[in-house]
Short mmCIF file of N, CA and C in Angstrom, two decimals:
data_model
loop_
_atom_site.label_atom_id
_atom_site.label_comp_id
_atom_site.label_asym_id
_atom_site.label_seq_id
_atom_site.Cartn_x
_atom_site.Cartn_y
_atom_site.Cartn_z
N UNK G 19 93.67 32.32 120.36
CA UNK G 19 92.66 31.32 120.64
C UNK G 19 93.02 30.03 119.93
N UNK G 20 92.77 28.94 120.51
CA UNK G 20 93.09 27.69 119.83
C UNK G 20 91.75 27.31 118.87
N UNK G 21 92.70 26.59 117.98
CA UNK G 21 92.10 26.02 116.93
C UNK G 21 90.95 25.02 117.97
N UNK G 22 89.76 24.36 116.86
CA UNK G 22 88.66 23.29 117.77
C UNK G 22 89.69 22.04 117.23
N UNK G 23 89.31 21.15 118.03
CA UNK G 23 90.28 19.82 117.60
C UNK G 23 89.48 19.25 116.14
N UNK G 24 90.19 18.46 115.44
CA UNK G 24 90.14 18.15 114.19
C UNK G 24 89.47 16.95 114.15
N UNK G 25 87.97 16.36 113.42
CA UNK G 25 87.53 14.92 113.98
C UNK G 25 88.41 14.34 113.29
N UNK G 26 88.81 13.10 113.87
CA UNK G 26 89.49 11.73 113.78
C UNK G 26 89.36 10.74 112.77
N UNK G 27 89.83 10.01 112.26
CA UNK G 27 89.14 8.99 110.50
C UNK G 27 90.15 7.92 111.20
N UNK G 28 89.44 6.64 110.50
CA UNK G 28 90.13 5.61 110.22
C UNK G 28 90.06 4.69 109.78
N UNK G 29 90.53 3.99 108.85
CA UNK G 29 90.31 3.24 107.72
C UNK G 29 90.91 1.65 107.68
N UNK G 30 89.85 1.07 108.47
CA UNK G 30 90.68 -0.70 109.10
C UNK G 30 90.44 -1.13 107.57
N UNK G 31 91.93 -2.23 107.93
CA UNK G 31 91.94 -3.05 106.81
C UNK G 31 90.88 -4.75 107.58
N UNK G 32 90.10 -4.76 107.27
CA UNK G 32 89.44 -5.80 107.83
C UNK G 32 89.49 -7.40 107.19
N UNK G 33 89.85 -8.36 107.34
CA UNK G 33 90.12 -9.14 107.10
C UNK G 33 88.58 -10.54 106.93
N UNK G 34 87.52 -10.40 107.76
CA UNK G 34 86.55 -10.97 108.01
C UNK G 34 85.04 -10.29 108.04
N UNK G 35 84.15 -10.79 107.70
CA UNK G 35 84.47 -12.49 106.91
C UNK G 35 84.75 -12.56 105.34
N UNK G 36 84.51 -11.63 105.15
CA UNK G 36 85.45 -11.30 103.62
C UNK G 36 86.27 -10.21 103.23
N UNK G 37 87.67 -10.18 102.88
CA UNK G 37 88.58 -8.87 102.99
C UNK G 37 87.60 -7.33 102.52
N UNK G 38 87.88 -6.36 103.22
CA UNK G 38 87.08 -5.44 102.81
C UNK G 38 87.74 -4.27 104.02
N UNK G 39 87.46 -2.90 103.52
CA UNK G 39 87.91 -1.73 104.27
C UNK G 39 86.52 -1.15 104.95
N UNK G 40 87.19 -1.03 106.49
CA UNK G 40 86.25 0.11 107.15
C UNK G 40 86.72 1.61 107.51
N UNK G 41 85.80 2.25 106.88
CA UNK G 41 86.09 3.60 106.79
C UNK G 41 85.06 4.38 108.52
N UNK G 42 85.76 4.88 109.00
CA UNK G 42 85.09 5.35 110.22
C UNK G 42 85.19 7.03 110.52
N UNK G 43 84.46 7.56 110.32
CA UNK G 43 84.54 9.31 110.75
C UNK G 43 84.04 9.49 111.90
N UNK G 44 84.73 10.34 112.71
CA UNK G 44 84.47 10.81 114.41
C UNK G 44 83.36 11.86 113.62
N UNK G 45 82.50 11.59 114.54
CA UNK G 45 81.21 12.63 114.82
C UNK G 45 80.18 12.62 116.05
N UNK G 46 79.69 13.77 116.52
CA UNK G 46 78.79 13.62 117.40
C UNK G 46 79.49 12.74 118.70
N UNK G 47 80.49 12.57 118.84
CA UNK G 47 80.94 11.51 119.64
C UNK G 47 81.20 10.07 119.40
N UNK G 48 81.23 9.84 118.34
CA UNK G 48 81.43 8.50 117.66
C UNK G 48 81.70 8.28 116.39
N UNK G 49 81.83 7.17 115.64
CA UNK G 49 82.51 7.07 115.07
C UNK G 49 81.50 6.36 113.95
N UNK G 50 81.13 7.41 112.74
CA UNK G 50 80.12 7.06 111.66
C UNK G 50 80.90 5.91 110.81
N UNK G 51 80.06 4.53 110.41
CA UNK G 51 81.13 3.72 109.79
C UNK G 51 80.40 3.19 108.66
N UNK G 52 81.60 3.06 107.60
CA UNK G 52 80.39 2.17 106.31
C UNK G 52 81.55 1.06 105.73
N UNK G 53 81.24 -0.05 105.85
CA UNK G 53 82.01 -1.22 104.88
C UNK G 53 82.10 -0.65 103.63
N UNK G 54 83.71 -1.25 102.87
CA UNK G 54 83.55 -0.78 101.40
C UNK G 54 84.26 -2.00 101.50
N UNK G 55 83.50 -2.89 100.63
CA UNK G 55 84.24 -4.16 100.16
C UNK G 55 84.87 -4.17 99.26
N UNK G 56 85.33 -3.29 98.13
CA UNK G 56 86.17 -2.85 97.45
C UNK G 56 86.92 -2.07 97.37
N UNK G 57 87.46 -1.87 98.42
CA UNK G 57 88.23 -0.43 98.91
C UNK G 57 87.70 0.34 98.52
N UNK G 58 89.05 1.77 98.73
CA UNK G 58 88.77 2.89 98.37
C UNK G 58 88.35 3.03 96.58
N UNK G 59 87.77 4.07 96.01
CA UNK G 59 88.31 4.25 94.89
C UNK G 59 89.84 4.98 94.56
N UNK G 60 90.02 4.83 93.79
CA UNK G 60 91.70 4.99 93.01
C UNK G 60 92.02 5.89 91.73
N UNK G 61 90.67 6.47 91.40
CA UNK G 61 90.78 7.27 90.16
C UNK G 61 89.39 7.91 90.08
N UNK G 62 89.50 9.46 89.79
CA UNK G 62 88.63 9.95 89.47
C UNK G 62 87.57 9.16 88.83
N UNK G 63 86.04 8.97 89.18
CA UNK G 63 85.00 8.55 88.59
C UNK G 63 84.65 7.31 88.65
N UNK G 64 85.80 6.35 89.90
CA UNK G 64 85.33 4.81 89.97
C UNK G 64 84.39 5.43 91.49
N UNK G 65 83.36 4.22 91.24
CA UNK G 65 82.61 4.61 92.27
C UNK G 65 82.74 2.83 92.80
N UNK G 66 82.60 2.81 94.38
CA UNK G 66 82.78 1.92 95.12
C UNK G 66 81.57 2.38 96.27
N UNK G 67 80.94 0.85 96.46
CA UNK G 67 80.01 0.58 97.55
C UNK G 67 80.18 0.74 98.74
N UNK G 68 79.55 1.44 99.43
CA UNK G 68 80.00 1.61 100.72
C UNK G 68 78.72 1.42 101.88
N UNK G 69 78.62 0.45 102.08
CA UNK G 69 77.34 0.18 102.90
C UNK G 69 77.34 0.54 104.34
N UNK G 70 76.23 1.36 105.23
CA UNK G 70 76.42 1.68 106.45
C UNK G 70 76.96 1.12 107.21
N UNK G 71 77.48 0.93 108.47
CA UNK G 71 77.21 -0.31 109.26
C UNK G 71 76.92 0.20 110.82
N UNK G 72 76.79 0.18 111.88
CA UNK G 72 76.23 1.03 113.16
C UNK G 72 77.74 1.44 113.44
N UNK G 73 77.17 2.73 114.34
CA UNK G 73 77.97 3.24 114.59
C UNK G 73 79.00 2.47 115.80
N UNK G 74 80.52 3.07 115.75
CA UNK G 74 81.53 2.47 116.60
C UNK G 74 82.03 3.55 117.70
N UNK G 75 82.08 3.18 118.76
CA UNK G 75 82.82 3.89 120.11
C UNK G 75 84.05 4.49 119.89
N UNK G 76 84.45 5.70 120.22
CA UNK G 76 85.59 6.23 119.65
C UNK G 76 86.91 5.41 120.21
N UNK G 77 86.87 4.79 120.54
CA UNK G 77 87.69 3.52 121.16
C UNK G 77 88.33 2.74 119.95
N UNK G 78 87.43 2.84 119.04
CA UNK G 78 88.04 1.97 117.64
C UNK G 78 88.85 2.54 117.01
N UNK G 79 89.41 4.19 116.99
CA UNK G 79 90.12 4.88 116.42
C UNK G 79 91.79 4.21 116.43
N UNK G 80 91.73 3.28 117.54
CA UNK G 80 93.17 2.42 117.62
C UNK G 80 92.99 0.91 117.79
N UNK G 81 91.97 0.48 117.44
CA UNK G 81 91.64 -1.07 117.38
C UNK G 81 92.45 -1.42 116.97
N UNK G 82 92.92 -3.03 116.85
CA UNK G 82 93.56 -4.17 116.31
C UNK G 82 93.09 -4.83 117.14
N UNK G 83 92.89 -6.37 115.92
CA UNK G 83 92.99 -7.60 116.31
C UNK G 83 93.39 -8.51 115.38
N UNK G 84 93.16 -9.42 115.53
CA UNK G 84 94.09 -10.52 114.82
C UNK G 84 93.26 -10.74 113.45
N UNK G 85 91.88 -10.00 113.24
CA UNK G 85 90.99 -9.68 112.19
C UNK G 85 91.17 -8.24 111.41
N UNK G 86 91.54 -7.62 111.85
CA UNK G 86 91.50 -6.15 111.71
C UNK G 86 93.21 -5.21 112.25
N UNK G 87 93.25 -4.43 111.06
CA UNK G 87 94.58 -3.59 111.31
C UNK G 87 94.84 -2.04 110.86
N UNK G 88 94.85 -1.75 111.26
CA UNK G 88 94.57 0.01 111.06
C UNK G 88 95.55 0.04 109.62
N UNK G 89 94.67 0.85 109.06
CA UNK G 89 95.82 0.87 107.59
C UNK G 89 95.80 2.46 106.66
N UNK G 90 95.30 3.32 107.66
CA UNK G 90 95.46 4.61 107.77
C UNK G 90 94.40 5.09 109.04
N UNK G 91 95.20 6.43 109.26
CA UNK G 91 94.51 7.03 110.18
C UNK G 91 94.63 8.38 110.36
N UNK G 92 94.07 9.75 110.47
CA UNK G 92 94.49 11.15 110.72
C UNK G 92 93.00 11.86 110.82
N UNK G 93 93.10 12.76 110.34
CA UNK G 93 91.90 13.78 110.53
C UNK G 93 91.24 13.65 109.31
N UNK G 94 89.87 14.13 108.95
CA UNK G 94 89.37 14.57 108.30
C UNK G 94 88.56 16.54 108.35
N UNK G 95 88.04 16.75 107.00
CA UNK G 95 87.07 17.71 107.20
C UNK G 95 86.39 17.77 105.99
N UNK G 96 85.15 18.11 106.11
CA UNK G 96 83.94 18.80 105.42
C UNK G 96 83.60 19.69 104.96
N UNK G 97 83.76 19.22 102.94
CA UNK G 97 83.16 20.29 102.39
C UNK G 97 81.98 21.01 102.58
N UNK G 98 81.05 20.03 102.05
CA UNK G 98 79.39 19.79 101.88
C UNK G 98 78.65 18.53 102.21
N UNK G 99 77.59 18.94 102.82
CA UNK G 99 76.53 18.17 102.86
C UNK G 99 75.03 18.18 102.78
N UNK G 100 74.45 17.55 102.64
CA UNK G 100 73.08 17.56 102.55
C UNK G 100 72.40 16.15 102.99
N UNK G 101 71.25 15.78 102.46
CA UNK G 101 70.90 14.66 102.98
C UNK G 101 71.65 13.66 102.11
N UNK G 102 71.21 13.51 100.70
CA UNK G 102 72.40 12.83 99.85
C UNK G 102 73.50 12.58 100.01
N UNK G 103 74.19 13.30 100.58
CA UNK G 103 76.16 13.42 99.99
C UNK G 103 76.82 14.70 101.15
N UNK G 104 77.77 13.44 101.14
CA UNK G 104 78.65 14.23 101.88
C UNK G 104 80.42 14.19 100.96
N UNK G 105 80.77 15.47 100.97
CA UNK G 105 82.32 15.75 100.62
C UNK G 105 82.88 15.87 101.28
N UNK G 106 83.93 15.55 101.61
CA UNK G 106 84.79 15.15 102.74
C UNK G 106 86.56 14.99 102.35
N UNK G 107 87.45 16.00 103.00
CA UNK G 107 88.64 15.22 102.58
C UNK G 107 89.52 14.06 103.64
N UNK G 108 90.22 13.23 103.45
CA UNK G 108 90.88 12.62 104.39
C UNK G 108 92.29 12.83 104.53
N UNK G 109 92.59 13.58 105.74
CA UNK G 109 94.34 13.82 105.76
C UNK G 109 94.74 12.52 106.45
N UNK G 110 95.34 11.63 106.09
CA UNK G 110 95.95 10.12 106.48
C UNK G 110 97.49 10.77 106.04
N UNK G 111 98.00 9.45 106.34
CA UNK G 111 99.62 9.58 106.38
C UNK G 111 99.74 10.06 104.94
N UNK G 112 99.29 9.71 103.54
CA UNK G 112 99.72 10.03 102.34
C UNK G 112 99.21 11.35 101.97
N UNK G 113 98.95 11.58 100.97
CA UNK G 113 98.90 13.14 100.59
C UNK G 113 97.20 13.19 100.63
N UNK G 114 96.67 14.04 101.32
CA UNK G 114 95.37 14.40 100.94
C UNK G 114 94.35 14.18 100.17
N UNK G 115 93.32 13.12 100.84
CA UNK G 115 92.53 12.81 98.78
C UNK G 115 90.82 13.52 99.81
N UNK G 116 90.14 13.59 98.78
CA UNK G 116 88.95 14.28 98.56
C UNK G 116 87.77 13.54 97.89
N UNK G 117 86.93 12.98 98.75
CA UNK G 117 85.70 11.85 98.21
C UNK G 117 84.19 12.54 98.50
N UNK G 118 83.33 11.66 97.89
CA UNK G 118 82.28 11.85 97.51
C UNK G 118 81.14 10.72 98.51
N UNK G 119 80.61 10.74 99.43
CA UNK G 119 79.38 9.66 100.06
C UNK G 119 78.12 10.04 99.03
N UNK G 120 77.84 9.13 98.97
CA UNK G 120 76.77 9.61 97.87
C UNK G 120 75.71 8.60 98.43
N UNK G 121 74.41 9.33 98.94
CA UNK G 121 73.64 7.68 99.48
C UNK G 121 72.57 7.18 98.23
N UNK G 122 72.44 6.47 97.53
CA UNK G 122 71.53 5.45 97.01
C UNK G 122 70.33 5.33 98.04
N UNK G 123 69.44 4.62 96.68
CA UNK G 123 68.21 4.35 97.49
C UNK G 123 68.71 2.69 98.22
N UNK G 124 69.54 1.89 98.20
CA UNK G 124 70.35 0.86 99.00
C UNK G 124 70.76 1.11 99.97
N UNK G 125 71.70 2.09 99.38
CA UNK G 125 73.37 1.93 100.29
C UNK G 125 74.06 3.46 100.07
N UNK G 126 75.21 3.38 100.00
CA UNK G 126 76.08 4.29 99.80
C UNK G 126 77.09 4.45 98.70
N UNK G 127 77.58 5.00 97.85
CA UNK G 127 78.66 4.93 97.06
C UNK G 127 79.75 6.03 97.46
N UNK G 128 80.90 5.72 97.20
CA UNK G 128 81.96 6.37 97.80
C UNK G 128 82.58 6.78 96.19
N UNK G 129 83.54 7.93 96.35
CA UNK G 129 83.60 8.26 95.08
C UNK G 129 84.71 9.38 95.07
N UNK G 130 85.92 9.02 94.11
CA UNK G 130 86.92 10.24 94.40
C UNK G 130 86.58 11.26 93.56
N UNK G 131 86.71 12.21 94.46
CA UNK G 131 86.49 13.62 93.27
C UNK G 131 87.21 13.70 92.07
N UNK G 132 87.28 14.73 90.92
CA UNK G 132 87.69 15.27 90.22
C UNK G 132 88.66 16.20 90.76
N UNK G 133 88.08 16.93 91.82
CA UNK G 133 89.01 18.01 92.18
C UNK G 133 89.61 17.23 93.29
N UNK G 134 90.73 17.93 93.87
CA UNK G 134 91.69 17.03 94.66
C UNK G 134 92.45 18.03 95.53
N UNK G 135 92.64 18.15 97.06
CA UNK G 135 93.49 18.87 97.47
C UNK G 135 94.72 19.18 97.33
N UNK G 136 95.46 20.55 97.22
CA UNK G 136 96.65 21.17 96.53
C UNK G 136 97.85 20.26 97.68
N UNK G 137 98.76 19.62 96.58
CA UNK G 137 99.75 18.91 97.62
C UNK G 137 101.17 20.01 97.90
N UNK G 138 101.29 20.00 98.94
CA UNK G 138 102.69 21.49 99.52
C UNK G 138 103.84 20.87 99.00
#
């Protein structure tokens, strides 16, 4: 029996109107998205803002424009969730990292784990 297909991620480098990364997860048929104007985090325990923004057409999974440039892209999957927080890892071209959505009474914070997927 075949595997179910794997949802889709992708992480525009966005250029406008102020440099900042969009992070996008395939779900439900589309594509859940939150601005992080400070990128990703980079080390266990930095936490970075990640504000909703509406959802995008799975069409964006290969966008470019002269604003925007794909600057990773692959699958993701799901640890945990609840209403708070979602764990999530992202398989992109580099080695496997493992984050934290954490929603605020604002917004969102994004957040690399402690623990980290085993690299082969």
């Amino acid at each position: 029996m075949d595997d179910p297909p794997r949802p889709a991620f992708v992480l525009h480098d966005h250029r406008r109107p102020t440099h900042h990364l969009d992070l996008r997860l395939e779900e439900d048929g589309v594509l859940r998205s939150w601005a992080l104007p400070r990128g990703l985090p980079e080390r266990a325990g930095d936490r970075r803002l990640a504000v909703a923004v509406p959802d995008h057409d799975l069409d964006h999974l290969a966008y470019e424009d002269e604003d925007k440039d794909v600057a990773d892209t692959g699958w993701w999957e799901e640890h945990s969730r609840d209403e708070r927080r979602l764990v999530l890892t992202l398989h992109g071209r580099a080695a496997p990292r493992r984050y934290a959505l954490v929603r605020t009474q604002r917004d969102w914070l994004m957040l690399l784990t402690t623990e980290q997927p085993a690299t082969w």
